[in-house]
GROMACS .gro file of C-alpha atoms in nm:
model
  329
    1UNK     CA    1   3.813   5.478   2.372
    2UNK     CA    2   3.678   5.428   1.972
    3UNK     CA    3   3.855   5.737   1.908
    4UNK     CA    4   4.158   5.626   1.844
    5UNK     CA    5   4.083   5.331   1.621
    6UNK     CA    6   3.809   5.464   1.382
    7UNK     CA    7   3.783   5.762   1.200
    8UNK     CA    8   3.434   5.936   1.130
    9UNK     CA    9   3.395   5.747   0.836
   10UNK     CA   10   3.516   5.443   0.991
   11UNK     CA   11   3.314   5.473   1.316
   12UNK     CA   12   2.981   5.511   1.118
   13UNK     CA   13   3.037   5.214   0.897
   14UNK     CA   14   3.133   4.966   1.186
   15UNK     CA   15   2.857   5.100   1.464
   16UNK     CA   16   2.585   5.255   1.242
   17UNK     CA   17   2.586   5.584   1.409
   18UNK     CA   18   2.798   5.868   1.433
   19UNK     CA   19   2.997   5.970   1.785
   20UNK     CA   20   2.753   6.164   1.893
   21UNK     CA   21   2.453   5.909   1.873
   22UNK     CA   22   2.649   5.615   1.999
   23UNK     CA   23   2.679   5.880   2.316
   24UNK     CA   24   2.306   5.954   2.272
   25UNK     CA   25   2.244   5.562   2.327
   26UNK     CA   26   2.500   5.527   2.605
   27UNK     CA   27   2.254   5.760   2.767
   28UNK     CA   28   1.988   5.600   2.712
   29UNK     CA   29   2.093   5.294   2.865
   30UNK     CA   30   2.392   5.341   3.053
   31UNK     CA   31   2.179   5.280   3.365
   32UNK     CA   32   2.047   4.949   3.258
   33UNK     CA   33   2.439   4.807   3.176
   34UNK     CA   34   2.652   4.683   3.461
   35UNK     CA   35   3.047   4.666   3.416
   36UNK     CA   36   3.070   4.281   3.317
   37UNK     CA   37   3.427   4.126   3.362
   38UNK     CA   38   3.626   4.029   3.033
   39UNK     CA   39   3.941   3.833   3.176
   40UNK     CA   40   4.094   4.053   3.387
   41UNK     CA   41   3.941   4.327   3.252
   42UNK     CA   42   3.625   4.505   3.276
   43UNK     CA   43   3.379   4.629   3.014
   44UNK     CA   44   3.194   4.917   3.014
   45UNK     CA   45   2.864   5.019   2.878
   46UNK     CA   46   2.986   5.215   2.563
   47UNK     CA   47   3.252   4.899   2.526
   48UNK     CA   48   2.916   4.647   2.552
   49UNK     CA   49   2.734   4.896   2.339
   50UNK     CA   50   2.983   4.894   2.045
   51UNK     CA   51   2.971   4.496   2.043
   52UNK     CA   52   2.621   4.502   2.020
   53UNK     CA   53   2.605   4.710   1.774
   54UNK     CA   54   2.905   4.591   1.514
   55UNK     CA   55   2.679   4.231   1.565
   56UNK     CA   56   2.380   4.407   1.445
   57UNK     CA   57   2.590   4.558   1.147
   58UNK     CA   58   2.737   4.241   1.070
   59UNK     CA   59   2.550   3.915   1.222
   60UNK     CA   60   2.919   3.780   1.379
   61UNK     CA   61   3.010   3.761   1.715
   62UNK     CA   62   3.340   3.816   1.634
   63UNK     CA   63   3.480   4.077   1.423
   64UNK     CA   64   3.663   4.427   1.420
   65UNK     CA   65   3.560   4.491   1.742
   66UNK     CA   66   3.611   4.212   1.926
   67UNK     CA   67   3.951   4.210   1.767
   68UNK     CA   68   4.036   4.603   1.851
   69UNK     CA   69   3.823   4.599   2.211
   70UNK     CA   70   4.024   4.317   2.295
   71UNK     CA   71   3.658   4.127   2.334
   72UNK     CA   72   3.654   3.750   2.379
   73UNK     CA   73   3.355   3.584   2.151
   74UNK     CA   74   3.143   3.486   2.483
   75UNK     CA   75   3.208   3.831   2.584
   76UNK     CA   76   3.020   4.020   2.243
   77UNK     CA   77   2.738   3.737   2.297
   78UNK     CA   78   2.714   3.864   2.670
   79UNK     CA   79   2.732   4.205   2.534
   80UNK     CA   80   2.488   4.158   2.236
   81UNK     CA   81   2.231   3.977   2.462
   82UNK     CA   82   2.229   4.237   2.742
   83UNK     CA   83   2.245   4.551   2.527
   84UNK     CA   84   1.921   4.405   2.336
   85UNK     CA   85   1.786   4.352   2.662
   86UNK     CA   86   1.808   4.678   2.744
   87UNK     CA   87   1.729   4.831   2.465
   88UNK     CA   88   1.343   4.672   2.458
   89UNK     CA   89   1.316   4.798   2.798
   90UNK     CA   90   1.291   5.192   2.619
   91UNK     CA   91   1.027   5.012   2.365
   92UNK     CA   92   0.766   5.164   2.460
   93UNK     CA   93   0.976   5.529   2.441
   94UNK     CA   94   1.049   5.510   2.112
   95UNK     CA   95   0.803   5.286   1.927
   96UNK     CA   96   0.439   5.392   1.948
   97UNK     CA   97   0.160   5.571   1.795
   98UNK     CA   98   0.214   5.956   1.792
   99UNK     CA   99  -0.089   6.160   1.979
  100UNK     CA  100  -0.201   6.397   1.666
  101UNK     CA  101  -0.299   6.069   1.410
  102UNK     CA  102  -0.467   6.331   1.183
  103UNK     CA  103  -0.082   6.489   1.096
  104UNK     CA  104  -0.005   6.093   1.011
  105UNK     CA  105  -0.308   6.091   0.748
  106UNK     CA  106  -0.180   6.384   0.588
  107UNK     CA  107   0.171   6.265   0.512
  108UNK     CA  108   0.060   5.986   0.403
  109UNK     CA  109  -0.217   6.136   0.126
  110UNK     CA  110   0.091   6.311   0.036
  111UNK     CA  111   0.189   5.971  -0.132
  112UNK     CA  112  -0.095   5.910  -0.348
  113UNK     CA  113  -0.419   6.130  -0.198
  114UNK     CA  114  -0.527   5.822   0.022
  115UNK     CA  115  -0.724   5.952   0.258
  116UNK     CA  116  -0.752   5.823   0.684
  117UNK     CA  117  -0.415   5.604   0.657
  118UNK     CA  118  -0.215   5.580   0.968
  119UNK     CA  119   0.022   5.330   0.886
  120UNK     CA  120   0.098   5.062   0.674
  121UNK     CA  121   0.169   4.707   0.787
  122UNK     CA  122   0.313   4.412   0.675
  123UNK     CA  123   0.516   4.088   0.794
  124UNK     CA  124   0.894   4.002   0.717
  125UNK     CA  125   1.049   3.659   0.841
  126UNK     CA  126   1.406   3.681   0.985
  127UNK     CA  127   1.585   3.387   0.950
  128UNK     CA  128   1.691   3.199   1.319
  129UNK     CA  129   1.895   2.935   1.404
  130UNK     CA  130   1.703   2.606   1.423
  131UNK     CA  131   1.603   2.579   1.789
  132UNK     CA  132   1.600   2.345   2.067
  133UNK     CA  133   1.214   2.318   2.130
  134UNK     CA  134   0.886   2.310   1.924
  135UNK     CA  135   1.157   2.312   1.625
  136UNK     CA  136   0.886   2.240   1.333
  137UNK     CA  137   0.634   2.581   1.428
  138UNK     CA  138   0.930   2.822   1.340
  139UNK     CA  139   0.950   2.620   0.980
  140UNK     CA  140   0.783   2.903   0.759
  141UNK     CA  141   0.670   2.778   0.379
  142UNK     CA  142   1.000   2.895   0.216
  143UNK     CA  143   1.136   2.596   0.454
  144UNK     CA  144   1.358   2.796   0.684
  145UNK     CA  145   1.322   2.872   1.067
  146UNK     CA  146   1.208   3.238   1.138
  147UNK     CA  147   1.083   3.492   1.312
  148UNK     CA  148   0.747   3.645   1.162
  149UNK     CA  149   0.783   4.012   1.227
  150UNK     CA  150   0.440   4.226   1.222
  151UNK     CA  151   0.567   4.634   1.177
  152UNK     CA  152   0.369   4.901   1.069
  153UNK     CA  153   0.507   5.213   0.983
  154UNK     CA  154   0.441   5.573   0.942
  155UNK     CA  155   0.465   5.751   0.565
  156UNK     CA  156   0.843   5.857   0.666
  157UNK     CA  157   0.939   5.505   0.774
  158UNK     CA  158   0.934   5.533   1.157
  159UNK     CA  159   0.800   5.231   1.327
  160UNK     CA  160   0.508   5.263   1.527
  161UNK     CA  161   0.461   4.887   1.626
  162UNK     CA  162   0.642   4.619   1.590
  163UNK     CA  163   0.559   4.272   1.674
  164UNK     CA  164   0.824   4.000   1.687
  165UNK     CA  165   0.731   3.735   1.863
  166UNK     CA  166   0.598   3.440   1.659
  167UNK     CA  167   0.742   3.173   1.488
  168UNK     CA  168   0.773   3.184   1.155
  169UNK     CA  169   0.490   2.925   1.069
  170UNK     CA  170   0.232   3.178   1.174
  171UNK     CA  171   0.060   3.361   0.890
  172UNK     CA  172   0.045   3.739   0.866
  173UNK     CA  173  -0.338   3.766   0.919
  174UNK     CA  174  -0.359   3.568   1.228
  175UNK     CA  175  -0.057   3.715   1.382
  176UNK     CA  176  -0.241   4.052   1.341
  177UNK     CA  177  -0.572   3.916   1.489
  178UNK     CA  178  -0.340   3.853   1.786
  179UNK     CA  179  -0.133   4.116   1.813
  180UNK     CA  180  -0.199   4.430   2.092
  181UNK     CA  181  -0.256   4.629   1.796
  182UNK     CA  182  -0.525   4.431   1.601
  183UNK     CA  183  -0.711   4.369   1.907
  184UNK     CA  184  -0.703   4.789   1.955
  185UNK     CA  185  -0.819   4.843   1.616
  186UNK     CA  186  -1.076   4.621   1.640
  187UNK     CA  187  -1.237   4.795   1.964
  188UNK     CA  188  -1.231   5.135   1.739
  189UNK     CA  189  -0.944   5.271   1.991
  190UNK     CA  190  -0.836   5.422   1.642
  191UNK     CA  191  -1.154   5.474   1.463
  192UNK     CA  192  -1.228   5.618   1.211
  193UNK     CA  193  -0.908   5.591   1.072
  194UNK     CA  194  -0.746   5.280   0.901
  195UNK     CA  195  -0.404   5.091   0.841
  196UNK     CA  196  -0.341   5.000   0.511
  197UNK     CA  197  -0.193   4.590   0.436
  198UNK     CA  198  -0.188   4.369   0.092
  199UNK     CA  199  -0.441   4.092   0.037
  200UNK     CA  200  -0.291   3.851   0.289
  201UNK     CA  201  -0.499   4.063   0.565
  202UNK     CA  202  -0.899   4.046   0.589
  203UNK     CA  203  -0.989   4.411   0.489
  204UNK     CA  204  -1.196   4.543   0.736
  205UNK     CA  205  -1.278   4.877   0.859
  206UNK     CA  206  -0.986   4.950   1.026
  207UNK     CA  207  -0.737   4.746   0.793
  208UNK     CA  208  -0.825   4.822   0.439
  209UNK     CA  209  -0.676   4.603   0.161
  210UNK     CA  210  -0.678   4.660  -0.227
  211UNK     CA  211  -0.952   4.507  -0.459
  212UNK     CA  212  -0.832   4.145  -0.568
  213UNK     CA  213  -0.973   4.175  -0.900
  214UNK     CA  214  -1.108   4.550  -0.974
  215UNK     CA  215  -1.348   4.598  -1.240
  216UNK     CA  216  -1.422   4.963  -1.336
  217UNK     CA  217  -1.189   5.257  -1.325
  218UNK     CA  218  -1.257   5.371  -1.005
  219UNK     CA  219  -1.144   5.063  -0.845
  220UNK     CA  220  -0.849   5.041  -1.035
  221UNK     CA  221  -0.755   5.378  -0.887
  222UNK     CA  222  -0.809   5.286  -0.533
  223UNK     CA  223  -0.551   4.987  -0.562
  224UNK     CA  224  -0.300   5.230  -0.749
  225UNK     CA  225  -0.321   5.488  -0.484
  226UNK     CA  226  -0.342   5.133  -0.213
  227UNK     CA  227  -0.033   5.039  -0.395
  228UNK     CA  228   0.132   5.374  -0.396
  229UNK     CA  229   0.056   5.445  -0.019
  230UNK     CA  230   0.160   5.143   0.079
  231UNK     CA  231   0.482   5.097  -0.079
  232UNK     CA  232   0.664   5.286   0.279
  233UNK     CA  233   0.633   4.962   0.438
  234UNK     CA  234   0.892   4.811   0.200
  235UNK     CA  235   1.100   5.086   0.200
  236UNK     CA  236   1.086   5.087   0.546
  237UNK     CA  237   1.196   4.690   0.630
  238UNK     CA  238   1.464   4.749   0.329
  239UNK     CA  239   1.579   5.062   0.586
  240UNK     CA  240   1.624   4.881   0.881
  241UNK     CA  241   1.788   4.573   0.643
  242UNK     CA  242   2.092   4.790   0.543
  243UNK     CA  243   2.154   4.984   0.852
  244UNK     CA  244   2.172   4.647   1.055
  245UNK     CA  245   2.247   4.357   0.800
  246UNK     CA  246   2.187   4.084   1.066
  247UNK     CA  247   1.816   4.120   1.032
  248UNK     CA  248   1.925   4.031   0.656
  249UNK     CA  249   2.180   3.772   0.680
  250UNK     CA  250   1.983   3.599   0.995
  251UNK     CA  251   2.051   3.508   1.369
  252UNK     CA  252   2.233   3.264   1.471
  253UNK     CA  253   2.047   3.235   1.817
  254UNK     CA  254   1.757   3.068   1.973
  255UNK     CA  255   1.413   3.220   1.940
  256UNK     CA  256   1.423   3.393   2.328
  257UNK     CA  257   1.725   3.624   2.231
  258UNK     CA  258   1.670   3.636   1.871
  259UNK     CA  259   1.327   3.864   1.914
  260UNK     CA  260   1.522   4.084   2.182
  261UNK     CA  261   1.808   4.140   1.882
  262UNK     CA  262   1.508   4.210   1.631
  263UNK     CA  263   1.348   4.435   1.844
  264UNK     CA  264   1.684   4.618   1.980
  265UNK     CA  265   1.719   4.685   1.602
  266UNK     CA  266   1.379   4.840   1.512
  267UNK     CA  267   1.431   5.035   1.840
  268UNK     CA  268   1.777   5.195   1.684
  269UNK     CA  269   1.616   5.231   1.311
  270UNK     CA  270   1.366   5.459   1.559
  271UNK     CA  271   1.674   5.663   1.722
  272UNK     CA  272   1.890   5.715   1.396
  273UNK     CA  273   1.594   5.825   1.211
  274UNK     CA  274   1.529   6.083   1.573
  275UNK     CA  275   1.879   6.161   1.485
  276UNK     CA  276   1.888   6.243   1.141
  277UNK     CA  277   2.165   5.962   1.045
  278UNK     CA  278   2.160   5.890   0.690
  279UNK     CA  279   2.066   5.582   0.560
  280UNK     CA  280   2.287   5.306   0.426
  281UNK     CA  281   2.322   5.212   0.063
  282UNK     CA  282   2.418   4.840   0.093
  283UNK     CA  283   2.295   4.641  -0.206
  284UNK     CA  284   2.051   4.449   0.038
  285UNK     CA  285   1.707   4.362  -0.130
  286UNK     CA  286   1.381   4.329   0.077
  287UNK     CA  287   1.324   3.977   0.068
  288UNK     CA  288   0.961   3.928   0.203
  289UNK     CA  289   0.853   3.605   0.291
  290UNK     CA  290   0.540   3.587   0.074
  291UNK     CA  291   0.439   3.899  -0.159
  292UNK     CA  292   0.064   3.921  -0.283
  293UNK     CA  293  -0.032   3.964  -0.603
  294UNK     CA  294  -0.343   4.252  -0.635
  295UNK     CA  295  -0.463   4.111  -0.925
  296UNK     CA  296  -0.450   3.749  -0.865
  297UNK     CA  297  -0.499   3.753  -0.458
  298UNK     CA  298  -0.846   3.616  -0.406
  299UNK     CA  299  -1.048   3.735  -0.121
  300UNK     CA  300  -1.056   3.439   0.157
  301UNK     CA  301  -1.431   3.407   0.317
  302UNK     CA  302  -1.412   3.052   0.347
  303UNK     CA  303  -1.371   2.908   0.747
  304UNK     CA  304  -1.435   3.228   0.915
  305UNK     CA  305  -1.606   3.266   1.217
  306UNK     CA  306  -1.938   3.509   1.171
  307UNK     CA  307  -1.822   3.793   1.347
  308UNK     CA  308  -1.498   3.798   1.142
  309UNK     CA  309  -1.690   3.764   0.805
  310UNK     CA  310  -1.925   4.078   0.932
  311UNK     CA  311  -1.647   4.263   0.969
  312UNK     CA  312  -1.529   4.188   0.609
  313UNK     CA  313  -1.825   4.326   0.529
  314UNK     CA  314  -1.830   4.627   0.692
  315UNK     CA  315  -1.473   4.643   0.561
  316UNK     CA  316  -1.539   4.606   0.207
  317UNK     CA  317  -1.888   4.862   0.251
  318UNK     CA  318  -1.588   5.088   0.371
  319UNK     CA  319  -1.343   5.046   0.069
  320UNK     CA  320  -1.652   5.081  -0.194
  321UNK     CA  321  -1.776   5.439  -0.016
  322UNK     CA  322  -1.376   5.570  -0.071
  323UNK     CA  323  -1.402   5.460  -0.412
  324UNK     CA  324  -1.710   5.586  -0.484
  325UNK     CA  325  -1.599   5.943  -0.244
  326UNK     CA  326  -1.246   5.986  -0.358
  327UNK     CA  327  -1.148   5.813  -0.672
  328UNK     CA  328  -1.442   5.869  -0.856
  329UNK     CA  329  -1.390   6.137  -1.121
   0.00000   0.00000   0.00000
């Protein structure tokens, strides 16, 4: 059907994926996508699929494919909407936390000898379209509706959660809190090991953070090898950014459908790195919402309820035995 319109070359720049993953993904889901009519004409999955998927590479409902599928604009929304659908029905297949967490720690020491690390997390707003209801709480402090994404990632940039569900006024450390994977952490379902996030998370024992202001060597070391171990998170969102610009650019939909699009594309990111496809070069930057500063970042105690500031505690007992255990010369 695509095969006689794009060329290898052509067909990986449009859908993101070679011929054989965008039949890989048609099997994935093929089950989930009914034949939807388009005029007098019907689509099929792979047609839906290839919508989907040129919206994800480009943030328009109406483009080269739409043109060369013969695709009315309603008809790519439809598409784009059901495909992302059922794409976060297979969440749960291809983002999650691998069994054997112990070969996770030793990539990631790899990085910077950073011991008990099994991922790194951090928030990234996507920009929405201003929506119909509660219009003010997706108003993040840059002053732009968004999406606050929570991902944390593995030391080759796989995505092993991802949490994209609040709006964008919603700070990274209470979204965590929140979040199926904070409230895990917190009942030791992955003790003794630890995520790693910058100082706009509490560091606690299972979520350590750098020092905000070190003062011997020792703790200088800790936040370069922090620093160093933690820098795959930003790779990783700037990964996902240039294989589907539209996370970049923003959605142009309502909150509802815009987290099924955001998930649908850490889902793919997932299945092209399971696929080996190479990663895109596009001059896209990673523009975080709010970076910390190490040095500068003080450490919030103020307004916390006593069981969160005991587990600061206990999180910053934790940070000064590494120090003293592994970056003590």
């Amino acid at each position: 059907m695509y095969d006689e319109f794009f060329n290898d070359d052509q067909l990986y720049k449009t859908f993101r994926f070679d011929r054989a993953s965008l039949q890989f993904i048609e099997g994935l889901i093929n089950d989930k996508l009914e034949r939807k009519l388009n005029g007098r004409k019907f689509l099929t999955p792979m047609q839906q699929i290839l919508a989907a998927l040129n919206f994800y590479a480009t943030g328009t409902f109406q483009k080269e494919v739409g043109h060369v599928l013969r695709m009315s604009q309603s008809s790519v929304c439809r598409s784009v909407h059901d495909v992302s659908s059922a794409l976060c029905s297979i969440a749960r297949e291809w983002i999650s936390f691998p069994e054997n967490l112990n070969m996770v720690c030793l990539e990631f020491s790899e990085f910077a000898g950073f011991p008990g690390i099994i991922g790194a997390i951090d928030g990234c707003h996507i920009k929405i379209a201003r929506p119909w209801v509660d219009e003010k709480i997706y108003v993040n402090r840059k002053n732009f509706h968004s999406i606050n994404v929570q991902a944390i990632c593995d030391a080759n940039g796989r995505a092993l959660s991802v949490y994209a569900k609040k709006p964008g006024s919603t700070n990274d450390a209470a979204m965590f809190v929140e979040s199926i994977i904070g409230q895990g952490l917190a009942r030791g379902d992955f003790s003794p090991f630890h995520l790693i996030g910058d100082s706009g998370y509490a560091c606690t024992p299972y979520l350590l953070t750098p020092y905000a202001v070190p003062s011997n060597e020792p703790e200088r070391r800790f936040n370069v090898a922090h620093k160093e171990s933690r820098c795959v998170i930003e790779r990783f969102f700037g990964m996902v950014k240039r294989r589907f610009p539209a996370l970049f650019f923003g959605i142009c939909m309502q909150p509802g459908r815009a987290c099924r699009v955001i998930m649908a594309c850490f889902i793919l990111h997932n299945i092209a790195l399971s696929r080996r496809q190479p990663d895109f070069d596009d001059d896209i930057a990673v523009n975080h919402f709010e970076e910390q500063d190490y040095d500068n970042q003080p450490d919030r105690q103020e307004n916390l309820a006593q069981a969160a500031l005991r587990l600061r505690r206990q999180g910053f007992e934790k940070r000064n035995r590494m120090t003293l255990n592994d970056f003590t010369r």
